[in-house]
PDB file of C-alpha atoms in Angstrom:
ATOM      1  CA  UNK A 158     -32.746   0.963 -47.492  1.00 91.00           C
ATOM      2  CA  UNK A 159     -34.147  -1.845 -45.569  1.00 95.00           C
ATOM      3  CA  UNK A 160     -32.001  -5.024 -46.030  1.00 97.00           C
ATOM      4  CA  UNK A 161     -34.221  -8.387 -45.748  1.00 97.00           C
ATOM      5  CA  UNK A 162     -33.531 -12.054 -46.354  1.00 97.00           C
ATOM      6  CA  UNK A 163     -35.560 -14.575 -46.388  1.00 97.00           C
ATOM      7  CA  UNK A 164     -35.608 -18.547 -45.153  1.00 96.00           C
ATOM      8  CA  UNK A 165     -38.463 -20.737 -47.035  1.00 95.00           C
ATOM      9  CA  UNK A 166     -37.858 -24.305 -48.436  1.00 92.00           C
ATOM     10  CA  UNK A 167     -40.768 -23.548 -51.474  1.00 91.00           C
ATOM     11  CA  UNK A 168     -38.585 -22.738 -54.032  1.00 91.00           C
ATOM     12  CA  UNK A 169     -41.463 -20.702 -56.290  1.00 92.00           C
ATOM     13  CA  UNK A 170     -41.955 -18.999 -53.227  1.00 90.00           C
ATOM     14  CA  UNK A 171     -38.457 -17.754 -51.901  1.00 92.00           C
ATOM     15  CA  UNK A 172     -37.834 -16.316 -55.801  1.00 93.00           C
ATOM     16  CA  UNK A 173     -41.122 -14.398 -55.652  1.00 93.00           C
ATOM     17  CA  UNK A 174     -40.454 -12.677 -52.840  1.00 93.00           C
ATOM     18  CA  UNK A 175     -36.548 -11.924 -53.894  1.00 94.00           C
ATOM     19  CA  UNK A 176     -37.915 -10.766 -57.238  1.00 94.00           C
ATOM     20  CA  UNK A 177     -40.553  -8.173 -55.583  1.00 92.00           C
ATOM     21  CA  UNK A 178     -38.321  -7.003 -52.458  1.00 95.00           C
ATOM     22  CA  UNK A 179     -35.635  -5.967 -54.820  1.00 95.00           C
ATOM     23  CA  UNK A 180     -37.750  -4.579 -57.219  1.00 94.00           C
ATOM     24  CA  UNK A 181     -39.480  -1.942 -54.305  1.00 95.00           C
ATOM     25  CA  UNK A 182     -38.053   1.336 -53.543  1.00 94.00           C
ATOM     26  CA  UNK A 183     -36.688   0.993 -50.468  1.00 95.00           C
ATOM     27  CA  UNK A 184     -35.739  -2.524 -49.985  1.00 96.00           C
ATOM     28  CA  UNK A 185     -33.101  -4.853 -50.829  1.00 96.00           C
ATOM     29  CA  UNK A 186     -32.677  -8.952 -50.247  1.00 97.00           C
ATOM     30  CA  UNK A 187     -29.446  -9.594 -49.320  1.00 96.00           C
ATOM     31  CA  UNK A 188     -30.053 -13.268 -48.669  1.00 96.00           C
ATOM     32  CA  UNK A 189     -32.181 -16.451 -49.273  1.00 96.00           C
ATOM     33  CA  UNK A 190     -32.301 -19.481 -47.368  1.00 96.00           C
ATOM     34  CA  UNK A 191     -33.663 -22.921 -47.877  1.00 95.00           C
ATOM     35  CA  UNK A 192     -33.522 -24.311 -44.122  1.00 95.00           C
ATOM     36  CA  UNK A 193     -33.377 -23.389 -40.467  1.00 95.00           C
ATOM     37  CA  UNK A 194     -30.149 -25.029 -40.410  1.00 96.00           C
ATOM     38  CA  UNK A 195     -28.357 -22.903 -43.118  1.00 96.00           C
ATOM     39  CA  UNK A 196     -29.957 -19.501 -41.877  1.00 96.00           C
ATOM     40  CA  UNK A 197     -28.663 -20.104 -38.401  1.00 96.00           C
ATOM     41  CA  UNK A 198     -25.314 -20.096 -39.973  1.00 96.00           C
ATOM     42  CA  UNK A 199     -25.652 -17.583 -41.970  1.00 97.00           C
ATOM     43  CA  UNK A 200     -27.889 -14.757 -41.041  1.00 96.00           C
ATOM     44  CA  UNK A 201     -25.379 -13.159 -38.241  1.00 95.00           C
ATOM     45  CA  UNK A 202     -22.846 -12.611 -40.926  1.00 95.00           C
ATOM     46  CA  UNK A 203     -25.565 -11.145 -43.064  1.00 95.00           C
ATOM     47  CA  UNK A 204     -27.274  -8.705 -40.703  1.00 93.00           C
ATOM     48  CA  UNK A 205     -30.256  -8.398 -42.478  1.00 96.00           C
ATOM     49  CA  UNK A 206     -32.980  -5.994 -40.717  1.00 95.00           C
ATOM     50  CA  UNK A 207     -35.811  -7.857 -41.047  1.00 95.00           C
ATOM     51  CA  UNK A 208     -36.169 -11.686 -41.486  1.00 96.00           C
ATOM     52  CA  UNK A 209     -38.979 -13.283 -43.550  1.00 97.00           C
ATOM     53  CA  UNK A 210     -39.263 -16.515 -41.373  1.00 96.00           C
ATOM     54  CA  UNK A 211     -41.527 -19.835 -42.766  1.00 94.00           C
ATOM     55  CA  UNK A 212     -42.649 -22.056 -39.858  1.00 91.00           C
ATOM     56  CA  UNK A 213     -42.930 -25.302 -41.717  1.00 88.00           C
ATOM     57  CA  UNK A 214     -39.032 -26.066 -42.733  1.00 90.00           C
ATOM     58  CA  UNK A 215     -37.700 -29.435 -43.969  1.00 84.00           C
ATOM     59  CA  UNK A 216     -35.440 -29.990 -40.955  1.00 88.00           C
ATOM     60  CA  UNK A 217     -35.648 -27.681 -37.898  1.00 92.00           C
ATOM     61  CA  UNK A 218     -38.652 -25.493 -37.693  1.00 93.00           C
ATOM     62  CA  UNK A 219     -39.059 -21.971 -37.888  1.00 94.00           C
ATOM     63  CA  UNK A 220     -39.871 -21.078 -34.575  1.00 92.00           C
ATOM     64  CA  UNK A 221     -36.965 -23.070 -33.092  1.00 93.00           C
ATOM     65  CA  UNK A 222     -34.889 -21.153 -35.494  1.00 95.00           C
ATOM     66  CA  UNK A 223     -36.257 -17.767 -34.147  1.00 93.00           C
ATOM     67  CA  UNK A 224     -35.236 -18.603 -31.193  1.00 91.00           C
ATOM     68  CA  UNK A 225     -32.124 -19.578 -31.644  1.00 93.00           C
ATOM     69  CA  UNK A 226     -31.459 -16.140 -33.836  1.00 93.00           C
ATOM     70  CA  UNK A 227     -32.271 -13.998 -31.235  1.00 89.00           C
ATOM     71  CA  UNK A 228     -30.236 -15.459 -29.054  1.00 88.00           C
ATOM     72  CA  UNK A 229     -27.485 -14.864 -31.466  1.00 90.00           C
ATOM     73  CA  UNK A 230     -28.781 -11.640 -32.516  1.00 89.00           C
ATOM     74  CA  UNK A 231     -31.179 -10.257 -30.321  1.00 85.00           C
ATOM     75  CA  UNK A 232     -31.627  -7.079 -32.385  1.00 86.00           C
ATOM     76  CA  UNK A 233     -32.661  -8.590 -35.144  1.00 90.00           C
ATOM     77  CA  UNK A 234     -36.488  -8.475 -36.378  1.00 91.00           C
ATOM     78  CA  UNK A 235     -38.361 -11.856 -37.260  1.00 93.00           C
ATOM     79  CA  UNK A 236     -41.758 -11.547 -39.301  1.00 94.00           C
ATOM     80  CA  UNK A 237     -43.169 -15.417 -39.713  1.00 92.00           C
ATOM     81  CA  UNK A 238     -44.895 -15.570 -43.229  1.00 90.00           C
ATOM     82  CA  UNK A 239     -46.357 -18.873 -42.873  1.00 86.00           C
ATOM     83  CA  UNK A 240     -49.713 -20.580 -43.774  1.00 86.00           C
ATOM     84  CA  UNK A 241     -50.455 -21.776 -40.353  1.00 80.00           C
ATOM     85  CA  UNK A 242     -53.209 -19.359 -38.326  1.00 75.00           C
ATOM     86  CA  UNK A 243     -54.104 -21.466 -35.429  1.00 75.00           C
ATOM     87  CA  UNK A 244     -53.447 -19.919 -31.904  1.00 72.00           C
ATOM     88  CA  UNK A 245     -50.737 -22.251 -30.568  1.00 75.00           C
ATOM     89  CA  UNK A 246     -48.617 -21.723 -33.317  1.00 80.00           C
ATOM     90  CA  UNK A 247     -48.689 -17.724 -33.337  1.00 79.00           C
ATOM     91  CA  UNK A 248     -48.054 -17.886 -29.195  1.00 77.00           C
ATOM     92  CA  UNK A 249     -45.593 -20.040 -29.964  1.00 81.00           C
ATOM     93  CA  UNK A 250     -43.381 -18.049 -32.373  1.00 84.00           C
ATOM     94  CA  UNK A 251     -44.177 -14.861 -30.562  1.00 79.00           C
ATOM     95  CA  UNK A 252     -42.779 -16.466 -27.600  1.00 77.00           C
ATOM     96  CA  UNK A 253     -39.279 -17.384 -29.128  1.00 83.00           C
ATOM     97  CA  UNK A 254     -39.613 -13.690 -30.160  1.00 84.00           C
ATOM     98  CA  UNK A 255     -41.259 -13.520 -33.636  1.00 87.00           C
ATOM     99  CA  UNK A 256     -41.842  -9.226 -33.797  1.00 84.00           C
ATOM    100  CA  UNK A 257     -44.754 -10.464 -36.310  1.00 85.00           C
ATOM    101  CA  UNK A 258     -47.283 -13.036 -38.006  1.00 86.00           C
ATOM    102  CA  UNK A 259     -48.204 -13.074 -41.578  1.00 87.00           C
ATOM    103  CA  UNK A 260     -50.054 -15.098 -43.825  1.00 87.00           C
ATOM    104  CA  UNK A 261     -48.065 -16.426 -47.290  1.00 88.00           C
ATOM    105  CA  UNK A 262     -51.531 -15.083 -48.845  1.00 86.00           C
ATOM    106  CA  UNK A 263     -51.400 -11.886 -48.389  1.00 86.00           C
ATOM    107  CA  UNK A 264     -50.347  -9.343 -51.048  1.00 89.00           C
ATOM    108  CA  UNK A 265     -47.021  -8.549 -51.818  1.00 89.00           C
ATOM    109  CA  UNK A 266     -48.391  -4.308 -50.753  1.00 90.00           C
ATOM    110  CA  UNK A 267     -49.432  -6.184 -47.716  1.00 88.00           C
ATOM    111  CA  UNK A 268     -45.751  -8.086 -47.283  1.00 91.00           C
ATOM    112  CA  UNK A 269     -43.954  -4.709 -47.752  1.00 92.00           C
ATOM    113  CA  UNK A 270     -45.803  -2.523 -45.696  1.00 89.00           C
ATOM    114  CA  UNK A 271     -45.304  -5.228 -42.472  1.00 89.00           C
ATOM    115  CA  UNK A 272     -41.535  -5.397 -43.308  1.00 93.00           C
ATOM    116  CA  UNK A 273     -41.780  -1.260 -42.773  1.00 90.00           C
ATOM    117  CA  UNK A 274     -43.536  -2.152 -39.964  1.00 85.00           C
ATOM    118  CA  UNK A 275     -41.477  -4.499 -37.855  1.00 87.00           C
ATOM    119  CA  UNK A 276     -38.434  -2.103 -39.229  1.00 88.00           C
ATOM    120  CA  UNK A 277     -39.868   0.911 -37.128  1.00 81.00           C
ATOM    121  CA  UNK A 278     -41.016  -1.256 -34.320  1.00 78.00           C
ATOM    122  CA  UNK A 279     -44.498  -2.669 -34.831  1.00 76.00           C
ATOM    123  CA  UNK A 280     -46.109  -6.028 -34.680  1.00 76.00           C
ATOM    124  CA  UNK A 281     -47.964  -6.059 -37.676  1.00 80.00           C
ATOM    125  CA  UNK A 282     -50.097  -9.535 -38.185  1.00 77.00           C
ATOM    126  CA  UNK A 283     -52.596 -10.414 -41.275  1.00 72.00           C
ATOM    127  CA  UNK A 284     -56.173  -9.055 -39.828  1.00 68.00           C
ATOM    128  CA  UNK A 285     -57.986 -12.556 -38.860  1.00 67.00           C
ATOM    129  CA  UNK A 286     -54.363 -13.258 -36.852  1.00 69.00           C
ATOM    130  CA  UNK A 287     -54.721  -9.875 -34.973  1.00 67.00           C
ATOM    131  CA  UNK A 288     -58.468 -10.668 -34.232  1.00 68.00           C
ATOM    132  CA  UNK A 289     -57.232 -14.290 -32.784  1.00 67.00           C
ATOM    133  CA  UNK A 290     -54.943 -12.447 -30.660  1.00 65.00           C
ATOM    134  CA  UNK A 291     -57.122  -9.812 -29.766  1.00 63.00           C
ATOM    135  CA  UNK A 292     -59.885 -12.619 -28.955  1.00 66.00           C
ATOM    136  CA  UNK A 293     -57.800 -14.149 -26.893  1.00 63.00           C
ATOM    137  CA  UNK A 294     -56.388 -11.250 -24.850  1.00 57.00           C
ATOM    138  CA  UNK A 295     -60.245 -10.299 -24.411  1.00 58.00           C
ATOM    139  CA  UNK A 296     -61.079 -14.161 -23.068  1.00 60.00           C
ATOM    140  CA  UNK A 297     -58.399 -14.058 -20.764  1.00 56.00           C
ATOM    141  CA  UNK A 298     -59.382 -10.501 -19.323  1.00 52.00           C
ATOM    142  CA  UNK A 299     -63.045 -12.223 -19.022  1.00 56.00           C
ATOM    143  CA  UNK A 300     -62.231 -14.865 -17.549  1.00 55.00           C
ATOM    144  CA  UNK A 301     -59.618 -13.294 -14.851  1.00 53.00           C
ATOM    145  CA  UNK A 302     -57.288 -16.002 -15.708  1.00 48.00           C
ATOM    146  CA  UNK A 303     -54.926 -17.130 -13.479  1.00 45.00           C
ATOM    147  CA  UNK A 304     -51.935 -14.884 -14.632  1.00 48.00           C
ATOM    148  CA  UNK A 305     -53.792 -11.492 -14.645  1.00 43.00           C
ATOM    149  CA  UNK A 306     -54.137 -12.244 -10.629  1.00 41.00           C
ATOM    150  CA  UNK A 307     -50.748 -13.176 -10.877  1.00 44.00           C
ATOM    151  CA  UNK A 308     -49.183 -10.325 -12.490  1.00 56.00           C
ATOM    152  CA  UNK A 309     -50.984  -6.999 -10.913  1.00 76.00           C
ATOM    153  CA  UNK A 310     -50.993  -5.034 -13.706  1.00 80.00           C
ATOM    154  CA  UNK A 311     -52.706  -2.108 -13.942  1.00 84.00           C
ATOM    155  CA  UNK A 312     -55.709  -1.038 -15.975  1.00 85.00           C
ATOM    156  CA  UNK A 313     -53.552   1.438 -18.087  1.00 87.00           C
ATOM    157  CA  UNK A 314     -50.828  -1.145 -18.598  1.00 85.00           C
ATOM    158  CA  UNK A 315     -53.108  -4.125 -19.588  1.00 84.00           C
ATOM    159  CA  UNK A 316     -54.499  -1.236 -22.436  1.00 87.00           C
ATOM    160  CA  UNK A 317     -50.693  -0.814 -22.902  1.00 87.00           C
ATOM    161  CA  UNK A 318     -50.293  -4.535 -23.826  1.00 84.00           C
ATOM    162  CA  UNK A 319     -53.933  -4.532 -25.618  1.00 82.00           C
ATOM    163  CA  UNK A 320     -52.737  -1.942 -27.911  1.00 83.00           C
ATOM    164  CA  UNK A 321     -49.075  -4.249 -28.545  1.00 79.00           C
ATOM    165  CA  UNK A 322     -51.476  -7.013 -29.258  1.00 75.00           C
ATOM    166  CA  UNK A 323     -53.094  -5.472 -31.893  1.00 75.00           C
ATOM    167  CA  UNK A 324     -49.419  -4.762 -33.726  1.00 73.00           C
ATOM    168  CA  UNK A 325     -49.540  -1.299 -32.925  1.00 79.00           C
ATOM    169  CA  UNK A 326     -46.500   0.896 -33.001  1.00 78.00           C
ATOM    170  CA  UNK A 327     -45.422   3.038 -30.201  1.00 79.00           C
ATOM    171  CA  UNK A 328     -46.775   6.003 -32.133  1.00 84.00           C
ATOM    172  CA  UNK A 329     -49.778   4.748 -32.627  1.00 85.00           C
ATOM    173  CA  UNK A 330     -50.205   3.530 -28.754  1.00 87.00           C
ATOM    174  CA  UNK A 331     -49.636   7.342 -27.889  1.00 87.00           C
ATOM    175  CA  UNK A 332     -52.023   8.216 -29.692  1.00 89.00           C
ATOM    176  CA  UNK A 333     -54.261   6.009 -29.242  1.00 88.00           C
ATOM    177  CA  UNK A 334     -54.153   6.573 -25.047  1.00 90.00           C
ATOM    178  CA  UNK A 335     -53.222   9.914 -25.609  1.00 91.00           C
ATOM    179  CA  UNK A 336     -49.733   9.781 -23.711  1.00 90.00           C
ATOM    180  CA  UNK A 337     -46.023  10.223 -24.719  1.00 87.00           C
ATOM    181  CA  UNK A 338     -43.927   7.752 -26.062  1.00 82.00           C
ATOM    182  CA  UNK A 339     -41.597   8.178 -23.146  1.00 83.00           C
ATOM    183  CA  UNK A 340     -44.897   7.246 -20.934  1.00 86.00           C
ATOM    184  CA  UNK A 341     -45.198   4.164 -22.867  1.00 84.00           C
ATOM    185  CA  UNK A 342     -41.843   3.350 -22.539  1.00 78.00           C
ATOM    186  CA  UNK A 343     -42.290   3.579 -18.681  1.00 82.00           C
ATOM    187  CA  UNK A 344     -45.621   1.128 -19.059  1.00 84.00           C
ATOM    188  CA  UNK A 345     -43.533  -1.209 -20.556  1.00 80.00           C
ATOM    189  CA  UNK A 346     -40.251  -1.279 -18.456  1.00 77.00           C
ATOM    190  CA  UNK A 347     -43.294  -1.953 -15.677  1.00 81.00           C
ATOM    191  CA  UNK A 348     -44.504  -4.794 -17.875  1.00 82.00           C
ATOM    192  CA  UNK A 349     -41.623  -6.247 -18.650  1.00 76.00           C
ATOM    193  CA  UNK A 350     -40.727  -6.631 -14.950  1.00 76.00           C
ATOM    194  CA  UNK A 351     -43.860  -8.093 -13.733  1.00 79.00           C
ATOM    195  CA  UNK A 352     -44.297 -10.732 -16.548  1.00 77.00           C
ATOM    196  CA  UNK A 353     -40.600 -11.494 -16.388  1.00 72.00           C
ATOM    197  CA  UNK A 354     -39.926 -10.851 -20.031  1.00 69.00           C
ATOM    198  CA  UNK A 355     -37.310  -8.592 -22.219  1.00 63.00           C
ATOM    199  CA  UNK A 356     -39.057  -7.567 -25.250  1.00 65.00           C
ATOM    200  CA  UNK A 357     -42.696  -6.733 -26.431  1.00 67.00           C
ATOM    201  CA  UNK A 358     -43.336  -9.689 -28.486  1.00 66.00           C
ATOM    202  CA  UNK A 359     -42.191 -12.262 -25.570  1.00 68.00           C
ATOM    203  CA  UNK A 360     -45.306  -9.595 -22.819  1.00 74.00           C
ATOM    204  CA  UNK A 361     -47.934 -10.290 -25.766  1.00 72.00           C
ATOM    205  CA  UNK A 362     -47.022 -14.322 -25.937  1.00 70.00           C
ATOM    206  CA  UNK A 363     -46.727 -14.804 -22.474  1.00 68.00           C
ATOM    207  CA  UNK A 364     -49.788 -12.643 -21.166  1.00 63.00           C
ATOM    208  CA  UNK A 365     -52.173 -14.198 -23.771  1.00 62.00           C
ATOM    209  CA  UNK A 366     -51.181 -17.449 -23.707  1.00 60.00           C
ATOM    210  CA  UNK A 367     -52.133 -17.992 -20.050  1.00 56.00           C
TER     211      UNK A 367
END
């Protein structure tokens, strides 16, 4: 059972989602929130696995509440369901250590199968969000922008990071490369030390957003 809980301020919204997470096999809401504010307070006592995070809140945003929960609870998984799909906004929440970026439009099938997703440790993002990213990663490669030079990494680690880009999961990487999972793991304690970072979804924010 995956436990999720949600913080939106659209009332119609929040109740959809409720209604359709506890109706799936699998799943189960075990809270609802209607600011940053209140889900700050109340999320650690909750311990939801996966958190269904709206950017645009009445008081404090969504991103500033990410980070703010991970510094609580650093364990626990973010997905931003939001309406926004410009690039400063998706570094941005990334950065404060979003695991994933979705857009409010996308099917409920859609909704479930990213909360799986970030469960087992992927970065899943709506399609023309991954292709921003992706577009991105591939302009700064192009370009040789100023923290590639900065950072050294290798060939097979910037395909590493590539692959994390795209949302994939560590499974999928591995395959993808053909290489362990305990290879990748190696890539990305590498990673981590060069750009200065702790997690995957603070490497992807950082790397692209130079």
């Amino acid at each position: 059972m995956i436990t999720v809980s949600i913080v939106d301020d659209e009332k119609e919204l929040r109740q959809s989602i409720t209604t359709f997470v506890n109706g799936a096999a699998g799943f189960k809401c075990v809270s609802a929130y209607t600011s940053a504010e209140a889900a700050l307070a109340g999320l650690p006592d909750d311990k939801p696995e996966v958190v269904l995070m709206d950017i645009n809140l009445g008081g404090m945003s969504g991103i500033e509440c990410v980070e703010q929960l991970k510094a609580k609870v650093p364990t626990m998984q973010i997905l931003m369901l939001t309406v926004y799909e410009d690039t400063d906004q998706i570094f941005k929440a990334l950065a404060a250590g979003a695991s994933g970026y979705l857009l409010k439009r996308s099917s409920p099938t859609m909704l479930l199968q990213a909360i799986r997703d970030v469960h087992s440790g992927g970065s899943p993002m709506t399609s023309s969000i991954a292709r921003k990213v992706v577009a991105s990663f591939q302009k700064s490669k192009q370009t040789g922008g100023k923290q590639a030079n900065q950072t050294h990494l290798s060939p097979r680690e910037e395909m590493v990071l590539g692959c994390l880009a795209k949302g994939y999961t560590y499974k999928q990487i591995a395959d993808e490369l053909s290489i362990s999972i305990d290879t990748i793991r190696t890539y990305l304690r590498r990673i981590y030390e060069k750009l200065h970072v702790q997690s995957r979804t603070e490497a992807v924010a950082k790397y692209l957003s130079q």
